[in-house]
Short mmCIF file of C-alpha atoms in Angstrom, two decimals:
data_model
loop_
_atom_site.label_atom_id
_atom_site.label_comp_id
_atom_site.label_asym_id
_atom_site.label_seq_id
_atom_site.Cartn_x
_atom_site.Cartn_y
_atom_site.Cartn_z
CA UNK A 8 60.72 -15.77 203.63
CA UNK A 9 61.85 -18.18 206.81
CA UNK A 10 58.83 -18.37 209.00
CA UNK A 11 59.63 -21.22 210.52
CA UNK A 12 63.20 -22.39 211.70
CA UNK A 13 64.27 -25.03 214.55
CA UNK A 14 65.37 -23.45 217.82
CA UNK A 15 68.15 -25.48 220.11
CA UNK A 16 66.87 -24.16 223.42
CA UNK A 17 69.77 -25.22 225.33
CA UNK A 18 72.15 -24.01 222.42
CA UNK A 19 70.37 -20.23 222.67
CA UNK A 20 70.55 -20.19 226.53
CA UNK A 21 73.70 -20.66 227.56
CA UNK A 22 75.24 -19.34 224.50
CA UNK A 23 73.11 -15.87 225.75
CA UNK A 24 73.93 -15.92 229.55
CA UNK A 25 76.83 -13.98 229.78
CA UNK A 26 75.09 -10.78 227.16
CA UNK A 27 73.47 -7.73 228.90
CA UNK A 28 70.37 -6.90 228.73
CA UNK A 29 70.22 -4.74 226.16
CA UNK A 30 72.63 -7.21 224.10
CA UNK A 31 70.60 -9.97 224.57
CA UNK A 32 67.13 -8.00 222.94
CA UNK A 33 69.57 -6.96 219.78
CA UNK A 34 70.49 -10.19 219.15
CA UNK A 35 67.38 -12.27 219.65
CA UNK A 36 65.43 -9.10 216.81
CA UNK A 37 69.01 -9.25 214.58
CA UNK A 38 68.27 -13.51 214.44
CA UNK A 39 65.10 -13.54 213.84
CA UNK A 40 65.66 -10.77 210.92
CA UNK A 41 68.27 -12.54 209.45
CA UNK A 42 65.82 -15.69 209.40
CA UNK A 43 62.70 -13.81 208.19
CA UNK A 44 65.07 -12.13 205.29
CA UNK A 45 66.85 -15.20 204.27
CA UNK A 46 70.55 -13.83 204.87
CA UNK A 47 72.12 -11.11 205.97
CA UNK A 48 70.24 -7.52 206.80
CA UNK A 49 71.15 -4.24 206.00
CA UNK A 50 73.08 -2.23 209.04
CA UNK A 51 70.19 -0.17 209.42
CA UNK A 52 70.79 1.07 212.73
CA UNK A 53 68.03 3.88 213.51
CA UNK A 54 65.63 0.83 211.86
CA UNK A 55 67.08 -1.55 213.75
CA UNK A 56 67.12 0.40 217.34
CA UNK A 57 63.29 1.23 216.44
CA UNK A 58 62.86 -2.68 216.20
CA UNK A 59 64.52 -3.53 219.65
CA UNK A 60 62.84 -0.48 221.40
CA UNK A 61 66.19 1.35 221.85
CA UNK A 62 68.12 4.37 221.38
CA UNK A 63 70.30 4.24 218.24
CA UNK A 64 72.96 4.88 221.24
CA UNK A 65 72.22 2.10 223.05
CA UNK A 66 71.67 -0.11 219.87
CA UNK A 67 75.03 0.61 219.02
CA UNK A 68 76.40 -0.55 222.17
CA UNK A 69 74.53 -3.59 222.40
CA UNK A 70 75.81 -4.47 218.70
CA UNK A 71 79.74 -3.50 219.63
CA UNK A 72 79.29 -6.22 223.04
CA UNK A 73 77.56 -8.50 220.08
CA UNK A 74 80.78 -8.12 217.62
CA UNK A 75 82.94 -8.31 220.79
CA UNK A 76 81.34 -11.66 222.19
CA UNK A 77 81.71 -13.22 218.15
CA UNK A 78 78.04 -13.48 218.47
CA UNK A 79 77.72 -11.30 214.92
CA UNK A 80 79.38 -9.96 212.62
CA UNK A 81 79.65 -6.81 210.39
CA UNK A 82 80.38 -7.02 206.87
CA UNK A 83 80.21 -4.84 203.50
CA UNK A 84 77.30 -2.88 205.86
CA UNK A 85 75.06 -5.98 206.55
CA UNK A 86 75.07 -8.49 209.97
CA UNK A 87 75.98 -11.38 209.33
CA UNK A 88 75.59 -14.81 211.99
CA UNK A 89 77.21 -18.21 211.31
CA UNK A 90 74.26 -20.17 212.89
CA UNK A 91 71.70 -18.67 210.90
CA UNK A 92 73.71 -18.75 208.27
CA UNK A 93 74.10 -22.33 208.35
CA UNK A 94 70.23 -23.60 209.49
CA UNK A 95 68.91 -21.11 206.38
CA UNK A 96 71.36 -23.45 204.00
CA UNK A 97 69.62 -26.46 205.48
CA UNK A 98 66.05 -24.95 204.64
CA UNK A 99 66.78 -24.06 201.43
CA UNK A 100 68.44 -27.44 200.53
CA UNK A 101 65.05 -29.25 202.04
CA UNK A 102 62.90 -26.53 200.18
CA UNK A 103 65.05 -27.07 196.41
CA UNK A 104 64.47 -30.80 197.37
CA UNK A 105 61.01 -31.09 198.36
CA UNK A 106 60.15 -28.98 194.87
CA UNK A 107 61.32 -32.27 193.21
CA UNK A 108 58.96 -34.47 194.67
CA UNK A 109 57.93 -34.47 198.15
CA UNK A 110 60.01 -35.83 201.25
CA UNK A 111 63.34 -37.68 199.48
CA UNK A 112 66.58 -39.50 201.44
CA UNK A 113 68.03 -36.17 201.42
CA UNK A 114 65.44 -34.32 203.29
CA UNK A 115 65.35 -37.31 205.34
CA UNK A 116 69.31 -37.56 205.99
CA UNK A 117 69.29 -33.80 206.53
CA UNK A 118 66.45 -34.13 209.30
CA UNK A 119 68.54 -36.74 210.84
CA UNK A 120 71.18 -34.85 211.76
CA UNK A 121 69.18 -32.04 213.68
CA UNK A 122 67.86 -35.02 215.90
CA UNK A 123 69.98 -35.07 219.43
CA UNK A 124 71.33 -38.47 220.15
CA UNK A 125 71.29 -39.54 223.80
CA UNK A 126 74.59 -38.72 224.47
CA UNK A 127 75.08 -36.40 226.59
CA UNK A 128 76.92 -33.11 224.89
CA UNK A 129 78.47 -30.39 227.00
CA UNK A 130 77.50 -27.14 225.43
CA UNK A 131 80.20 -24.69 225.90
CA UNK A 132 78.43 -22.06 223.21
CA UNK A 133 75.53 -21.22 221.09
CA UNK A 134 77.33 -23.20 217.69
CA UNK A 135 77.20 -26.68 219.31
CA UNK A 136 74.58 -28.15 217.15
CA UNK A 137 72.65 -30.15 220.00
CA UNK A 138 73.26 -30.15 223.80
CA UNK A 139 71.12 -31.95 226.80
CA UNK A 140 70.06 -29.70 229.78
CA UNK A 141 72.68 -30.80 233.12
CA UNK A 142 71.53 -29.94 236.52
CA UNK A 143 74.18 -27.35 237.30
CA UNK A 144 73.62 -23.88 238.46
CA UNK A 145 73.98 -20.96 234.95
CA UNK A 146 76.46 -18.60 234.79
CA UNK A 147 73.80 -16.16 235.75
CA UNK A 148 73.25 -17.84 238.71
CA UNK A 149 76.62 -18.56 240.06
CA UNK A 150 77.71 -14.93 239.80
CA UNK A 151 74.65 -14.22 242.33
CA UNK A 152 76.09 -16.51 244.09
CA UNK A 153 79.37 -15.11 244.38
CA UNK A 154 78.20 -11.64 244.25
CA UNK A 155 78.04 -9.32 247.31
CA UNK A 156 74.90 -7.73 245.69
CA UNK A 157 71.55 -8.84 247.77
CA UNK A 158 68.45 -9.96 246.26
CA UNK A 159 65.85 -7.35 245.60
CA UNK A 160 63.29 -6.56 248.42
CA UNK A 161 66.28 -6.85 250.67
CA UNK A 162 68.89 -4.67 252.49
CA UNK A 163 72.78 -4.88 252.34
CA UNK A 164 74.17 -6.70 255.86
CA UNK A 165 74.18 -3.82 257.96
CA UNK A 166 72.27 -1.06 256.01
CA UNK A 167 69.31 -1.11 258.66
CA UNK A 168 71.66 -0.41 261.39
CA UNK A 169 73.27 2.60 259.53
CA UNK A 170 69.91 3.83 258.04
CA UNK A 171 68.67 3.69 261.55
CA UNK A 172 71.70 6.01 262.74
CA UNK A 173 72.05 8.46 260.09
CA UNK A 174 71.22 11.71 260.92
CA UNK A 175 67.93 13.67 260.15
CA UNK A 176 67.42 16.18 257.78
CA UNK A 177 65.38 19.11 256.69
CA UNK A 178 64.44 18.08 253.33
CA UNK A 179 63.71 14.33 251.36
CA UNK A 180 66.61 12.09 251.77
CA UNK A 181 65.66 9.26 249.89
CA UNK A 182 65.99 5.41 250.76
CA UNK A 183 66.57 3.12 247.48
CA UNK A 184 69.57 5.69 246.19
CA UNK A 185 71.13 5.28 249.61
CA UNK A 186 70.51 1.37 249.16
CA UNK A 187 72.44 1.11 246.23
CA UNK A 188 75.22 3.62 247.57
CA UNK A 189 75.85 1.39 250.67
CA UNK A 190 76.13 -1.55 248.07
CA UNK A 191 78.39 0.19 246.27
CA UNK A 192 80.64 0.51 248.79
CA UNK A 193 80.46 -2.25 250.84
CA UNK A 194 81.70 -4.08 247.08
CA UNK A 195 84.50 -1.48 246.77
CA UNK A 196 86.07 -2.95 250.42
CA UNK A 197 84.09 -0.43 253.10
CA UNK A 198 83.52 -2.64 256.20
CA UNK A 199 80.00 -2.19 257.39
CA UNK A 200 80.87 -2.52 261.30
CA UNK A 201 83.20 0.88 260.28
CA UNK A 202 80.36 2.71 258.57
CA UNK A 203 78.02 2.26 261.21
CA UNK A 204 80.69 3.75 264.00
CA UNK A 205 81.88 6.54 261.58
CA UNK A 206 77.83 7.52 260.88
CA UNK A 207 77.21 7.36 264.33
CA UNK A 208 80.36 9.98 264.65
CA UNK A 209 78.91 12.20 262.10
CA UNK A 210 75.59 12.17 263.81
CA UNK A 211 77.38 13.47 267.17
CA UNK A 212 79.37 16.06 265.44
CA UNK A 213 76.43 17.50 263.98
CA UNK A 214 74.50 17.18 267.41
CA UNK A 215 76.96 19.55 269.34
CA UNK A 216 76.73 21.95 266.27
CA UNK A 217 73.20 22.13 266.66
CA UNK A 218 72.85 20.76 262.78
CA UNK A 219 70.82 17.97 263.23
CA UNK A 220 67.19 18.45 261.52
CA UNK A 221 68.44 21.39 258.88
CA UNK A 222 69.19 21.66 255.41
CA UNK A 223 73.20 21.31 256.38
CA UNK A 224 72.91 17.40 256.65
CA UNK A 225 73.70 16.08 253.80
CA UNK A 226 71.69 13.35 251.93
CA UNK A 227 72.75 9.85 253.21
CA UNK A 228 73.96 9.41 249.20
CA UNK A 229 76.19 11.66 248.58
CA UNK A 230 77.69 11.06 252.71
CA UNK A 231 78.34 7.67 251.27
CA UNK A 232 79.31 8.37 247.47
CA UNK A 233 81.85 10.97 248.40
CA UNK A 234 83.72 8.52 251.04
CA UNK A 235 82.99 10.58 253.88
CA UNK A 236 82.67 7.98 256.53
CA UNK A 237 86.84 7.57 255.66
CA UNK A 238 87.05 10.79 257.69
CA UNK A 239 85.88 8.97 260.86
CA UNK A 240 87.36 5.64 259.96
CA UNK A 241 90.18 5.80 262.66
CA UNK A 242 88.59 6.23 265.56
CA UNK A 243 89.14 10.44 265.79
CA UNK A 244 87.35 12.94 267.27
CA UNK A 245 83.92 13.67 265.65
CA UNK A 246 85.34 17.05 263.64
CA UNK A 247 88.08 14.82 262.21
CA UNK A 248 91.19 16.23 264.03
CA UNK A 249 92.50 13.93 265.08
CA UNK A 250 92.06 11.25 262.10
CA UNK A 251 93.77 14.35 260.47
CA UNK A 252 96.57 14.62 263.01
CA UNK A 253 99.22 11.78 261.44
CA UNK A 254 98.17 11.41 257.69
CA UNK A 255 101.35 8.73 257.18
CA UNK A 256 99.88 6.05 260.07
CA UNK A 257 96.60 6.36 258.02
CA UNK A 258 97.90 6.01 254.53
CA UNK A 259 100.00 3.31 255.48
CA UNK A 260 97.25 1.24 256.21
CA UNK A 261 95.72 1.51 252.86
CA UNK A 262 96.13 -0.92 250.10
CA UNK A 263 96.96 -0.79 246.98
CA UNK A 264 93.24 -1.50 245.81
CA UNK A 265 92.21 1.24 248.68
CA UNK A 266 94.15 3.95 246.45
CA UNK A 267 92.86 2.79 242.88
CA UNK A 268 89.34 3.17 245.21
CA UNK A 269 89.95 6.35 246.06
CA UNK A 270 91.36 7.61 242.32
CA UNK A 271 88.36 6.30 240.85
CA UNK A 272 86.11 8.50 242.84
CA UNK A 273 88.37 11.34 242.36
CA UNK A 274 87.76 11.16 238.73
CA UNK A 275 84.52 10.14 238.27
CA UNK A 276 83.28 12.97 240.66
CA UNK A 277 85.08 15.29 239.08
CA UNK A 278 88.00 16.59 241.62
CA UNK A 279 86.17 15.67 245.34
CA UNK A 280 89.50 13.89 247.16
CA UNK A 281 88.39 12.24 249.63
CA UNK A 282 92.33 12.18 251.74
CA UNK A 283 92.18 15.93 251.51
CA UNK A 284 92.76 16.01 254.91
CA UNK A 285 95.74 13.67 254.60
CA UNK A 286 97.70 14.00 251.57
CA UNK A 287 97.40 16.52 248.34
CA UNK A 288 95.14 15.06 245.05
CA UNK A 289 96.29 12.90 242.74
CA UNK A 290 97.49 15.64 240.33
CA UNK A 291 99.39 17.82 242.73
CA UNK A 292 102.91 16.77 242.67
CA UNK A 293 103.17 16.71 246.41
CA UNK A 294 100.70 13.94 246.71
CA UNK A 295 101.20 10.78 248.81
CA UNK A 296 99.68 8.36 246.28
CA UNK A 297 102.09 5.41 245.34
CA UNK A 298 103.72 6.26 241.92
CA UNK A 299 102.68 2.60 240.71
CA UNK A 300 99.14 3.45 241.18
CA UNK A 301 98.88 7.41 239.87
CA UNK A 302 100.80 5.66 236.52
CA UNK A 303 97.93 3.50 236.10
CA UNK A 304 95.54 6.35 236.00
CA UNK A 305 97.97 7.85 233.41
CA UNK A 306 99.47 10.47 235.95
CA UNK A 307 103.18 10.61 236.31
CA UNK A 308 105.09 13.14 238.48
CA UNK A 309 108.54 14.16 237.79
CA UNK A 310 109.55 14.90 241.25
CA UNK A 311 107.83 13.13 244.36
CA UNK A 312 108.02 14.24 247.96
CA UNK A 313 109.10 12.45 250.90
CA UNK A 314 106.45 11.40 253.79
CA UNK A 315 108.46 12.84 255.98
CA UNK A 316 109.19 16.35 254.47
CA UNK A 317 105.58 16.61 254.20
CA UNK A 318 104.37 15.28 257.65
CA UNK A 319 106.85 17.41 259.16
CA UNK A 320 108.05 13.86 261.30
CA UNK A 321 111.91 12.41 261.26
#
């Protein structure tokens, strides 16, 4: 049994920066089997799960982004890892020498070549045999800094002014869910400056129904996870009419990534279409979604109607 194996720090960390969490954790317990076993292990995977405090689940989906990245591999039921593969070759070549007589040229030679020269050695992934540190940002770190997602502790540009503005309600309408909601669709292409006046429209149009304080205002989450701010967006009268009134000026202005926007929360919330008031739902043949982007969500109408048939304009 391995209990002792060299570790190339700068190898292991960037060759781990792009894995999840959960990825990462399987594959540091998966090495550090293989080492301790001396080869391959056995694709145990309720064993295995137990080891990386997981659910065989999420075990198993950690191991597919593993197998996916070329980080491991599965073979005839065991896990296999080049790396490993190759340093436990080097131990057992040092341990078959050093049984003949303590530390010879091989053992020495061998040692040799795990010692980094001073040559500086781009590492692009975790099978470059020796690497120096550079002062460059990680990968880790230049995706927060190219990410619209806000450090922890902190709000999303705006969120303050359209927490301050949302209506109250009768009942809990928590804060951190509504957090990451407003992320969410600030990232999707929501423009904060239009939340903030379409909130502040929904707050009046409850005021003159006398709705303002009950049970019938609906939690700032789902206001924001459902779209519904879109039904404000143009500037209409606070019960919608008139953003309702000419559905082709509105859904001319929307792109191409607006609609896939739009289809994705019309299947992942099972049915709720946001354009309702505009144009019919993806799956109704007399909807207004460009054909290019229903195909893409695998929906194809034989017969399409015209904008102006169904707008009633010409």
């Amino acid at each position: 049994m391995v209990g002792f194996y060299k570790h190339d720090i700068p190898a292991w960390m960037n060759g781990t920066e792009t894995l999840s969490d959960s990825a990462y954790r399987a594959y540091h317990v998966v090495i550090q089997l293989i080492m301790l076993n001396e080869g391959p292990i056995a694709m145990n995977e309720r064993g295995l799960s137990g080891r990386c405090n997981m659910t065989v689940k999420a075990f198993g989906r950690a191991l597919a982004e593993l197998v996916a990245a070329g980080k491991v591999t599965v073979k005839d039921g065991c896990i296999h890892n080049a790396r490993a593969d190759r340093e436990l070759e080097s131990v057992m070549k040092n341990r078959e020498n050093a049984g003949k007589g303590g530390k010879t040229r091989a053992i020495r030679a061998e040692t040799q070549k795990n010692i980094p020269d001073e040559t500086p050695n781009p590492l692009e992934t975790n099978d470059a045999s020796q690497a120096t540190l550079e002062n460059l940002s990680s990968l880790k770190e230049k995706r927060r800094e190219d990410s619209p997602i806000v450090p922890k502790g902190t709000d999303p540009p705006g969120f303050a002014e359209f927490w301050s503005a949302y209506p109250k309600r009768d009942g809990d309408n928590p804060r951190k869910p509504a957090v990451r909601a407003y992320a969410k669709v600030i990232r999707d292409g929501a423009d904060p400056a239009a939340i903030l006046k379409a909130v502040r429209a929904h707050a009046a149009d409850l005021q003159a129904k006398g709705k303002v304080g009950t049970e019938f205002v609906p939690l700032a989450t789902t206001w924001l996870n459902q779209a519904r701010f879109e039904r404000f967006a143009q500037g209409g009268g606070v019960d919608g009419s008139s953003a309702s009134a000419d559905p082709a000026a509105y859904l001319a202005t929307l792109s191409a990534d607006d609609w896939r926007g739009h289809l994705r929360r019309w299947k992942t919330t099972g049915g709720q279409w946001t354009l309702a008031q505009r144009t019919p739902p993806p799956d109704d043949p007399r909807t207004l979604v460009p054909a290019g982007v229903l195909a893409e969500f695998g929906i194809l109408h034989t017969a399409r109607p015209s904008l102006t048939l169904l707008t009633g304009t010409g």
